[in-house]
CSV table of N, CA and C in Angstrom, one decimal:
chain,number,residue,atom,x,y,z
A,117,UNK,N,9.0,26.1,8.0
A,117,UNK,CA,8.6,25.2,9.1
A,117,UNK,C,7.4,24.4,8.7
A,118,UNK,N,6.4,24.9,7.9
A,118,UNK,CA,5.2,24.2,7.5
A,118,UNK,C,5.6,23.0,6.7
A,119,UNK,N,6.6,23.2,5.8
A,119,UNK,CA,7.1,22.1,5.0
A,119,UNK,C,7.6,20.9,5.8
A,120,UNK,N,8.3,21.2,6.9
A,120,UNK,CA,8.8,20.1,7.7
A,120,UNK,C,7.6,19.4,8.4
A,121,UNK,N,6.6,20.1,8.8
A,121,UNK,CA,5.4,19.4,9.4
A,121,UNK,C,4.7,18.5,8.3
A,122,UNK,N,4.6,19.1,7.1
A,122,UNK,CA,4.0,18.3,6.1
A,122,UNK,C,4.8,17.1,5.7
A,123,UNK,N,6.1,17.2,5.7
A,123,UNK,CA,7.0,16.0,5.4
A,123,UNK,C,6.8,15.0,6.5
A,124,UNK,N,6.8,15.5,7.7
A,124,UNK,CA,6.6,14.5,8.9
A,124,UNK,C,5.3,13.8,8.8
A,125,UNK,N,4.2,14.5,8.5
A,125,UNK,CA,2.9,13.9,8.4
A,125,UNK,C,2.8,12.9,7.2
A,126,UNK,N,3.4,13.3,6.1
A,126,UNK,CA,3.5,12.5,4.9
A,126,UNK,C,4.2,11.1,5.2
A,127,UNK,N,5.3,11.2,5.9
A,127,UNK,CA,6.1,10.0,6.3
A,127,UNK,C,5.3,9.2,7.3
A,128,UNK,N,4.7,9.8,8.3
A,128,UNK,CA,4.0,9.1,9.3
A,128,UNK,C,2.9,8.3,8.7
A,129,UNK,N,2.1,8.9,7.9
A,129,UNK,CA,1.0,8.2,7.3
A,129,UNK,C,1.4,7.1,6.2
A,130,UNK,N,2.5,7.4,5.6
A,130,UNK,CA,3.1,6.4,4.7
A,130,UNK,C,3.5,5.2,5.4
A,131,UNK,N,4.2,5.3,6.6
A,131,UNK,CA,4.6,4.2,7.4
A,131,UNK,C,3.4,3.4,7.9
A,132,UNK,N,2.4,4.1,8.3
A,132,UNK,CA,1.2,3.4,8.8
A,132,UNK,C,0.5,2.6,7.7
A,133,UNK,N,0.5,3.3,6.5
A,133,UNK,CA,-0.1,2.6,5.3
A,133,UNK,C,0.7,1.3,5.0
A,134,UNK,N,2.0,1.5,4.9
A,134,UNK,CA,2.8,0.3,4.6
A,134,UNK,C,2.7,-0.8,5.6
A,135,UNK,N,2.6,-0.5,6.8
A,135,UNK,CA,2.4,-1.6,7.8
A,135,UNK,C,1.2,-2.4,7.4
A,136,UNK,N,0.1,-1.8,7.1
A,136,UNK,CA,-1.1,-2.6,6.7
A,136,UNK,C,-0.9,-3.3,5.3
A,137,UNK,N,-0.3,-2.6,4.4
A,137,UNK,CA,-0.1,-3.1,3.1
A,137,UNK,C,0.9,-4.3,3.0
A,138,UNK,N,1.7,-4.3,4.0
A,138,UNK,CA,2.6,-5.5,4.2
A,138,UNK,C,1.9,-6.7,4.8
A,139,UNK,N,1.0,-6.4,5.7
A,139,UNK,CA,0.3,-7.5,6.5
A,139,UNK,C,-0.9,-8.1,5.7
A,140,UNK,N,-1.6,-7.3,5.0
A,140,UNK,CA,-2.8,-7.7,4.3
A,140,UNK,C,-2.5,-9.0,3.4
A,141,UNK,N,-1.5,-8.9,2.5
A,141,UNK,CA,-1.2,-10.1,1.7
A,141,UNK,C,-0.8,-11.3,2.5
A,142,UNK,N,-0.2,-11.1,3.6
A,142,UNK,CA,0.2,-12.2,4.5
A,142,UNK,C,-1.0,-12.9,5.0
A,143,UNK,N,-2.1,-12.2,5.3
A,143,UNK,CA,-3.3,-12.8,5.7
A,143,UNK,C,-3.9,-13.6,4.6
A,144,UNK,N,-3.7,-13.1,3.3
A,144,UNK,CA,-4.2,-13.8,2.2
A,144,UNK,C,-3.5,-15.1,2.0
A,145,UNK,N,-2.2,-15.2,2.3
A,145,UNK,CA,-1.5,-16.4,2.2
A,145,UNK,C,-2.1,-17.5,3.1
A,146,UNK,N,-2.3,-17.1,4.4
A,146,UNK,CA,-2.9,-18.0,5.3
A,146,UNK,C,-4.4,-18.4,5.0
A,147,UNK,N,-5.1,-17.4,4.5
A,147,UNK,CA,-6.5,-17.6,4.0
A,147,UNK,C,-6.5,-18.6,2.9
A,148,UNK,N,-5.6,-18.5,1.9
A,148,UNK,CA,-5.6,-19.4,0.8
A,148,UNK,C,-5.3,-20.8,1.2
A,149,UNK,N,-4.6,-21.0,2.3
A,149,UNK,CA,-4.2,-22.3,2.8
A,149,UNK,C,-5.3,-23.0,3.6
A,150,UNK,N,-6.3,-22.2,4.0
A,150,UNK,CA,-7.4,-22.6,4.9
A,150,UNK,C,-8.4,-23.4,4.1
A,151,UNK,N,-9.0,-24.4,4.8
A,151,UNK,CA,-10.1,-25.2,4.3
A,151,UNK,C,-11.4,-25.1,5.1
A,152,UNK,N,-11.3,-24.5,6.3
A,152,UNK,CA,-12.4,-24.5,7.2
A,152,UNK,C,-13.3,-23.3,6.9
A,153,UNK,N,-14.6,-23.5,6.9
A,153,UNK,CA,-15.5,-22.4,6.6
A,153,UNK,C,-15.5,-21.4,7.8
A,154,UNK,N,-15.4,-21.9,9.0
A,154,UNK,CA,-15.4,-21.0,10.2
A,154,UNK,C,-14.2,-20.1,10.1
A,155,UNK,N,-13.0,-20.6,9.8
A,155,UNK,CA,-11.8,-19.9,9.7
A,155,UNK,C,-11.9,-18.9,8.5
A,156,UNK,N,-12.5,-19.4,7.4
A,156,UNK,CA,-12.7,-18.5,6.3
A,156,UNK,C,-13.4,-17.2,6.7
A,157,UNK,N,-14.5,-17.4,7.4
A,157,UNK,CA,-15.3,-16.2,7.9
A,157,UNK,C,-14.4,-15.3,8.7
A,158,UNK,N,-13.6,-15.8,9.6
A,158,UNK,CA,-12.7,-15.0,10.5
A,158,UNK,C,-11.7,-14.3,9.7
A,159,UNK,N,-11.1,-14.9,8.7
A,159,UNK,CA,-10.1,-14.3,7.8
A,159,UNK,C,-10.8,-13.1,7.0
A,160,UNK,N,-12.0,-13.4,6.5
A,160,UNK,CA,-12.7,-12.3,5.8
A,160,UNK,C,-12.9,-11.1,6.7
A,161,UNK,N,-13.3,-11.3,7.9
A,161,UNK,CA,-13.4,-10.1,8.9
A,161,UNK,C,-12.1,-9.4,9.1
A,162,UNK,N,-11.1,-10.2,9.4
A,162,UNK,CA,-9.7,-9.6,9.6
A,162,UNK,C,-9.2,-8.8,8.4
A,163,UNK,N,-9.4,-9.4,7.2
A,163,UNK,CA,-8.9,-8.7,6.0
A,163,UNK,C,-9.6,-7.4,5.7
A,164,UNK,N,-10.9,-7.5,5.9
A,164,UNK,CA,-11.8,-6.3,5.6
A,164,UNK,C,-11.4,-5.2,6.6
A,165,UNK,N,-11.3,-5.6,7.9
A,165,UNK,CA,-11.0,-4.5,8.9
A,165,UNK,C,-9.6,-3.9,8.7
A,166,UNK,N,-8.7,-4.7,8.3
A,166,UNK,CA,-7.3,-4.2,8.1
A,166,UNK,C,-7.3,-3.3,6.9
A,167,UNK,N,-7.9,-3.7,5.8
A,167,UNK,CA,-7.8,-2.9,4.6
A,167,UNK,C,-8.6,-1.6,4.7
A,168,UNK,N,-9.7,-1.6,5.4
A,168,UNK,CA,-10.4,-0.4,5.6
A,168,UNK,C,-9.8,0.5,6.7
A,169,UNK,N,-9.0,-0.1,7.6
A,169,UNK,CA,-8.3,0.7,8.6
A,169,UNK,C,-7.1,1.4,7.9
A,170,UNK,N,-6.4,0.8,7.0
A,170,UNK,CA,-5.2,1.5,6.4
A,170,UNK,C,-5.5,2.3,5.2
A,171,UNK,N,-6.7,2.2,4.6
A,171,UNK,CA,-7.1,3.1,3.5
A,171,UNK,C,-7.0,4.6,3.8
A,172,UNK,N,-7.5,5.0,4.9
A,172,UNK,CA,-7.4,6.4,5.2
A,172,UNK,C,-5.9,6.9,5.3
A,173,UNK,N,-5.0,6.0,5.7
A,173,UNK,CA,-3.6,6.3,5.8
A,173,UNK,C,-3.1,6.5,4.4
A,174,UNK,N,-3.5,5.7,3.4
A,174,UNK,CA,-3.1,5.9,2.0
A,174,UNK,C,-3.6,7.2,1.5
A,175,UNK,N,-4.8,7.6,1.8
A,175,UNK,CA,-5.4,8.9,1.4
A,175,UNK,C,-4.6,10.0,2.0
A,176,UNK,N,-4.3,10.0,3.3
A,176,UNK,CA,-3.6,11.0,3.9
A,176,UNK,C,-2.2,11.1,3.4
A,177,UNK,N,-1.6,10.0,3.1
A,177,UNK,CA,-0.2,10.0,2.5
A,177,UNK,C,-0.3,10.9,1.2
A,178,UNK,N,-1.3,10.6,0.4
A,178,UNK,CA,-1.4,11.4,-0.9
A,178,UNK,C,-1.7,12.9,-0.6
A,179,UNK,N,-2.6,13.1,0.3
A,179,UNK,CA,-3.0,14.5,0.6
A,179,UNK,C,-1.7,15.3,1.0
A,180,UNK,N,-0.9,14.8,2.0
A,180,UNK,CA,0.3,15.5,2.4
A,180,UNK,C,1.3,15.6,1.3
A,181,UNK,N,1.4,14.6,0.5
A,181,UNK,CA,2.4,14.6,-0.6
A,181,UNK,C,2.0,15.7,-1.6
A,182,UNK,N,0.7,15.8,-1.9
A,182,UNK,CA,0.3,16.8,-2.8
A,182,UNK,C,0.5,18.2,-2.3
A,183,UNK,N,0.2,18.3,-1.0
A,183,UNK,CA,0.5,19.6,-0.3
A,183,UNK,C,1.9,20.0,-0.5
A,184,UNK,N,2.8,19.1,-0.3
A,184,UNK,CA,4.3,19.4,-0.4
A,184,UNK,C,4.6,19.8,-1.8
A,185,UNK,N,4.1,19.1,-2.8
A,185,UNK,CA,4.3,19.5,-4.2
A,185,UNK,C,3.8,20.9,-4.5
A,186,UNK,N,2.7,21.2,-4.0
A,186,UNK,CA,2.1,22.5,-4.2
A,186,UNK,C,3.0,23.6,-3.6
A,187,UNK,N,3.4,23.4,-2.4
A,187,UNK,CA,4.3,24.3,-1.7
A,187,UNK,C,5.7,24.5,-2.4
A,188,UNK,N,6.2,23.4,-2.9
A,188,UNK,CA,7.5,23.5,-3.5
A,188,UNK,C,7.4,24.2,-4.9
A,189,UNK,N,6.2,24.1,-5.5
A,189,UNK,CA,5.9,24.8,-6.7
A,189,UNK,C,6.1,24.1,-8.0
A,190,UNK,N,5.6,24.6,-9.1
A,190,UNK,CA,5.5,23.9,-10.4
A,190,UNK,C,6.9,23.8,-11.0
A,191,UNK,N,7.7,24.8,-10.8
A,191,UNK,CA,9.1,24.8,-11.4
A,191,UNK,C,9.9,23.7,-10.8
A,192,UNK,N,9.8,23.5,-9.5
A,192,UNK,CA,10.5,22.4,-8.8
A,192,UNK,C,10.0,21.0,-9.3
A,193,UNK,N,8.6,21.0,-9.5
A,193,UNK,CA,8.0,19.8,-10.0
A,193,UNK,C,8.5,19.4,-11.4
A,194,UNK,N,8.6,20.4,-12.3
A,194,UNK,CA,9.1,20.2,-13.6
A,194,UNK,C,10.5,19.7,-13.7
A,195,UNK,N,11.4,20.2,-12.8
A,195,UNK,CA,12.8,19.8,-12.9
A,195,UNK,C,13.2,18.6,-12.0
A,196,UNK,N,12.3,18.0,-11.3
A,196,UNK,CA,12.6,16.9,-10.4
A,196,UNK,C,12.3,15.6,-11.1
A,197,UNK,N,13.2,15.1,-11.9
A,197,UNK,CA,13.0,13.8,-12.6
A,197,UNK,C,12.7,12.7,-11.6
A,198,UNK,N,13.5,12.7,-10.5
A,198,UNK,CA,13.3,11.6,-9.5
A,198,UNK,C,11.9,11.6,-9.0
A,199,UNK,N,11.3,12.8,-8.9
A,199,UNK,CA,9.9,12.8,-8.4
A,199,UNK,C,8.9,12.2,-9.3
A,200,UNK,N,9.2,12.4,-10.6
A,200,UNK,CA,8.3,11.8,-11.6
A,200,UNK,C,8.4,10.3,-11.6
A,201,UNK,N,9.6,9.8,-11.4
A,201,UNK,CA,9.8,8.3,-11.2
A,201,UNK,C,9.1,7.8,-9.9
A,202,UNK,N,9.2,8.6,-8.9
A,202,UNK,CA,8.6,8.2,-7.6
A,202,UNK,C,7.1,8.2,-7.7
A,203,UNK,N,6.5,9.2,-8.4
A,203,UNK,CA,5.1,9.3,-8.5
A,203,UNK,C,4.6,8.1,-9.4
A,204,UNK,N,5.3,7.7,-10.4
A,204,UNK,CA,5.0,6.5,-11.1
A,204,UNK,C,4.9,5.3,-10.3
A,205,UNK,N,5.9,5.1,-9.4
A,205,UNK,CA,5.9,4.0,-8.5
A,205,UNK,C,4.8,4.1,-7.5
A,206,UNK,N,4.5,5.3,-7.0
A,206,UNK,CA,3.5,5.5,-6.0
A,206,UNK,C,2.1,5.2,-6.7
A,207,UNK,N,2.0,5.5,-7.9
A,207,UNK,CA,0.7,5.2,-8.6
A,207,UNK,C,0.5,3.7,-8.7
A,208,UNK,N,1.6,3.0,-9.0
A,208,UNK,CA,1.5,1.5,-9.0
A,208,UNK,C,1.1,1.0,-7.6
A,209,UNK,N,1.6,1.6,-6.6
A,209,UNK,CA,1.2,1.2,-5.2
A,209,UNK,C,-0.3,1.4,-4.9
A,210,UNK,N,-0.8,2.5,-5.4
A,210,UNK,CA,-2.2,2.8,-5.3
A,210,UNK,C,-3.1,1.8,-6.1
A,211,UNK,N,-2.6,1.4,-7.3
A,211,UNK,CA,-3.2,0.3,-8.0
A,211,UNK,C,-3.2,-1.0,-7.3
A,212,UNK,N,-2.0,-1.3,-6.7
A,212,UNK,CA,-1.9,-2.5,-5.8
A,212,UNK,C,-2.9,-2.5,-4.7
A,213,UNK,N,-3.0,-1.3,-4.0
A,213,UNK,CA,-4.0,-1.2,-2.9
A,213,UNK,C,-5.4,-1.4,-3.4
A,214,UNK,N,-5.7,-0.9,-4.6
A,214,UNK,CA,-7.0,-1.1,-5.1
A,214,UNK,C,-7.3,-2.5,-5.5
A,215,UNK,N,-6.3,-3.2,-6.0
A,215,UNK,CA,-6.4,-4.6,-6.3
A,215,UNK,C,-6.6,-5.5,-5.0
A,216,UNK,N,-6.1,-5.0,-3.9
A,216,UNK,CA,-6.3,-5.7,-2.6
A,216,UNK,C,-7.9,-5.7,-2.3
A,217,UNK,N,-8.6,-4.7,-2.7
A,217,UNK,CA,-10.0,-4.7,-2.5
A,217,UNK,C,-10.7,-5.7,-3.4
A,218,UNK,N,-10.2,-5.9,-4.6
A,218,UNK,CA,-10.7,-6.9,-5.5
A,218,UNK,C,-10.5,-8.3,-4.9
A,219,UNK,N,-9.3,-8.5,-4.4
A,219,UNK,CA,-9.0,-9.8,-3.7
A,219,UNK,C,-9.8,-10.1,-2.5
A,220,UNK,N,-10.1,-9.0,-1.8
A,220,UNK,CA,-10.9,-9.1,-0.6
A,220,UNK,C,-12.3,-9.6,-1.0
A,221,UNK,N,-12.8,-9.0,-2.0
A,221,UNK,CA,-14.2,-9.3,-2.5
A,221,UNK,C,-14.2,-10.8,-3.0
A,222,UNK,N,-13.2,-11.2,-3.7
A,222,UNK,CA,-13.1,-12.6,-4.2
A,222,UNK,C,-13.1,-13.6,-3.1
A,223,UNK,N,-12.3,-13.3,-2.1
A,223,UNK,CA,-12.2,-14.2,-0.9
A,223,UNK,C,-13.6,-14.3,-0.2
A,224,UNK,N,-14.2,-13.1,0.0
A,224,UNK,CA,-15.5,-13.1,0.7
A,224,UNK,C,-16.5,-13.9,-0.1
A,225,UNK,N,-16.5,-13.8,-1.4
A,225,UNK,CA,-17.5,-14.6,-2.2
A,225,UNK,C,-17.1,-16.0,-2.4
A,226,UNK,N,-15.9,-16.4,-1.9
A,226,UNK,CA,-15.5,-17.8,-2.0
A,226,UNK,C,-15.0,-18.1,-3.4
A,227,UNK,N,-14.5,-17.1,-4.1
A,227,UNK,CA,-14.0,-17.2,-5.5
A,227,UNK,C,-12.5,-17.1,-5.7
A,228,UNK,N,-11.8,-17.3,-4.6
A,228,UNK,CA,-10.3,-17.2,-4.8
A,228,UNK,C,-9.8,-18.4,-5.6
A,229,UNK,N,-9.1,-18.1,-6.7
A,229,UNK,CA,-8.5,-19.1,-7.5
A,229,UNK,C,-7.0,-19.2,-7.4
A,230,UNK,N,-6.4,-18.3,-6.6
A,230,UNK,CA,-5.0,-18.3,-6.5
A,230,UNK,C,-4.4,-19.1,-5.3
A,231,UNK,N,-3.2,-19.5,-5.4
A,231,UNK,CA,-2.6,-20.3,-4.4
A,231,UNK,C,-1.9,-19.4,-3.3
A,232,UNK,N,-1.6,-20.0,-2.2
A,232,UNK,CA,-0.8,-19.3,-1.2
A,232,UNK,C,0.5,-18.9,-1.7
A,233,UNK,N,1.1,-19.6,-2.6
A,233,UNK,CA,2.4,-19.2,-3.2
A,233,UNK,C,2.2,-17.9,-4.0
A,234,UNK,N,1.1,-17.8,-4.7
A,234,UNK,CA,0.9,-16.5,-5.5
A,234,UNK,C,0.9,-15.3,-4.5
A,235,UNK,N,0.2,-15.5,-3.4
A,235,UNK,CA,0.1,-14.4,-2.4
A,235,UNK,C,1.4,-14.1,-1.7
A,236,UNK,N,2.3,-15.1,-1.6
A,236,UNK,CA,3.6,-14.9,-1.1
A,236,UNK,C,4.4,-14.0,-2.0
A,237,UNK,N,4.3,-14.2,-3.3
A,237,UNK,CA,4.9,-13.3,-4.2
A,237,UNK,C,4.3,-11.9,-4.3
A,238,UNK,N,2.9,-11.9,-4.2
A,238,UNK,CA,2.2,-10.7,-4.2
A,238,UNK,C,2.6,-9.8,-3.0
A,239,UNK,N,2.9,-10.5,-1.9
A,239,UNK,CA,3.4,-9.8,-0.7
A,239,UNK,C,4.7,-9.1,-0.9
A,240,UNK,N,5.5,-9.5,-1.8
A,240,UNK,CA,6.8,-8.8,-2.0
A,240,UNK,C,6.7,-7.5,-2.8
A,241,UNK,N,5.7,-7.4,-3.6
A,241,UNK,CA,5.6,-6.2,-4.5
A,241,UNK,C,5.7,-4.9,-3.7
A,242,UNK,N,5.0,-4.7,-2.6
A,242,UNK,CA,5.1,-3.4,-1.9
A,242,UNK,C,6.5,-3.2,-1.3
A,243,UNK,N,7.2,-4.3,-1.0
A,243,UNK,CA,8.5,-4.1,-0.4
A,243,UNK,C,9.5,-3.6,-1.4
A,244,UNK,N,9.4,-4.1,-2.6
A,244,UNK,CA,10.2,-3.6,-3.7
A,244,UNK,C,9.9,-2.2,-4.1
A,245,UNK,N,8.6,-1.9,-4.1
A,245,UNK,CA,8.2,-0.5,-4.4
A,245,UNK,C,8.7,0.5,-3.3
A,246,UNK,N,8.6,0.1,-2.0
A,246,UNK,CA,9.1,0.9,-0.9
A,246,UNK,C,10.5,1.2,-1.1
A,247,UNK,N,11.4,0.2,-1.3
A,247,UNK,CA,12.8,0.4,-1.5
A,247,UNK,C,13.1,1.4,-2.6
A,248,UNK,N,12.4,1.2,-3.7
A,248,UNK,CA,12.7,2.1,-4.9
A,248,UNK,C,12.2,3.6,-4.6
A,249,UNK,N,11.0,3.7,-3.9
A,249,UNK,CA,10.5,5.0,-3.6
A,249,UNK,C,11.4,5.8,-2.6
A,250,UNK,N,11.8,5.1,-1.6
A,250,UNK,CA,12.7,5.7,-0.6
A,250,UNK,C,14.0,6.1,-1.3
A,251,UNK,N,14.6,5.2,-2.1
A,251,UNK,CA,15.9,5.6,-2.7
A,251,UNK,C,15.7,6.8,-3.6
A,252,UNK,N,14.6,6.8,-4.4
A,252,UNK,CA,14.4,8.0,-5.2
A,252,UNK,C,14.2,9.3,-4.4
A,253,UNK,N,13.5,9.2,-3.3
A,253,UNK,CA,13.2,10.4,-2.5
A,253,UNK,C,14.5,10.9,-1.7
A,254,UNK,N,15.3,10.0,-1.3
A,254,UNK,CA,16.5,10.4,-0.5
A,254,UNK,C,17.7,10.7,-1.4
A,255,UNK,N,18.0,9.8,-2.4
A,255,UNK,CA,19.2,9.9,-3.2
A,255,UNK,C,18.9,10.9,-4.3
A,256,UNK,N,17.7,11.0,-4.8
A,256,UNK,CA,17.4,11.9,-5.9
A,256,UNK,C,18.4,11.7,-7.1
A,257,UNK,N,18.4,10.5,-7.7
A,257,UNK,CA,19.5,10.2,-8.7
A,257,UNK,C,19.3,11.0,-10.0
A,258,UNK,N,18.2,11.6,-10.3
A,258,UNK,CA,18.1,12.4,-11.5
A,258,UNK,C,17.0,13.4,-11.3
């Protein structure tokens, strides 16, 4: 029964995290298109609040995921190739999340050098990772 609760919490916090990680780059698209200093300041506030709001969800996703791996045991972990692939993709997602903080800092300092088009593509990365992660977790192809 505890495993089901941990799975539920893991999924809940993952969904909340992804909601923010999908929206943050969209804000960067609009921010990159902006020329007004007043609007720039407003975007900086929105981006900072959003990223700091979803970061605890990212942490809790990891905490409950680690708890699940501990409860399932090391033998299960060794033999679950799909999980190794999933963890690799999840690691990329945490790197992506960390890079969002770099972008936040650049925008705040007025040092953004990227176009709105770059951020549109940047916005697609977590979608692709989400699809792959869910397929690995549900289908368990290897």
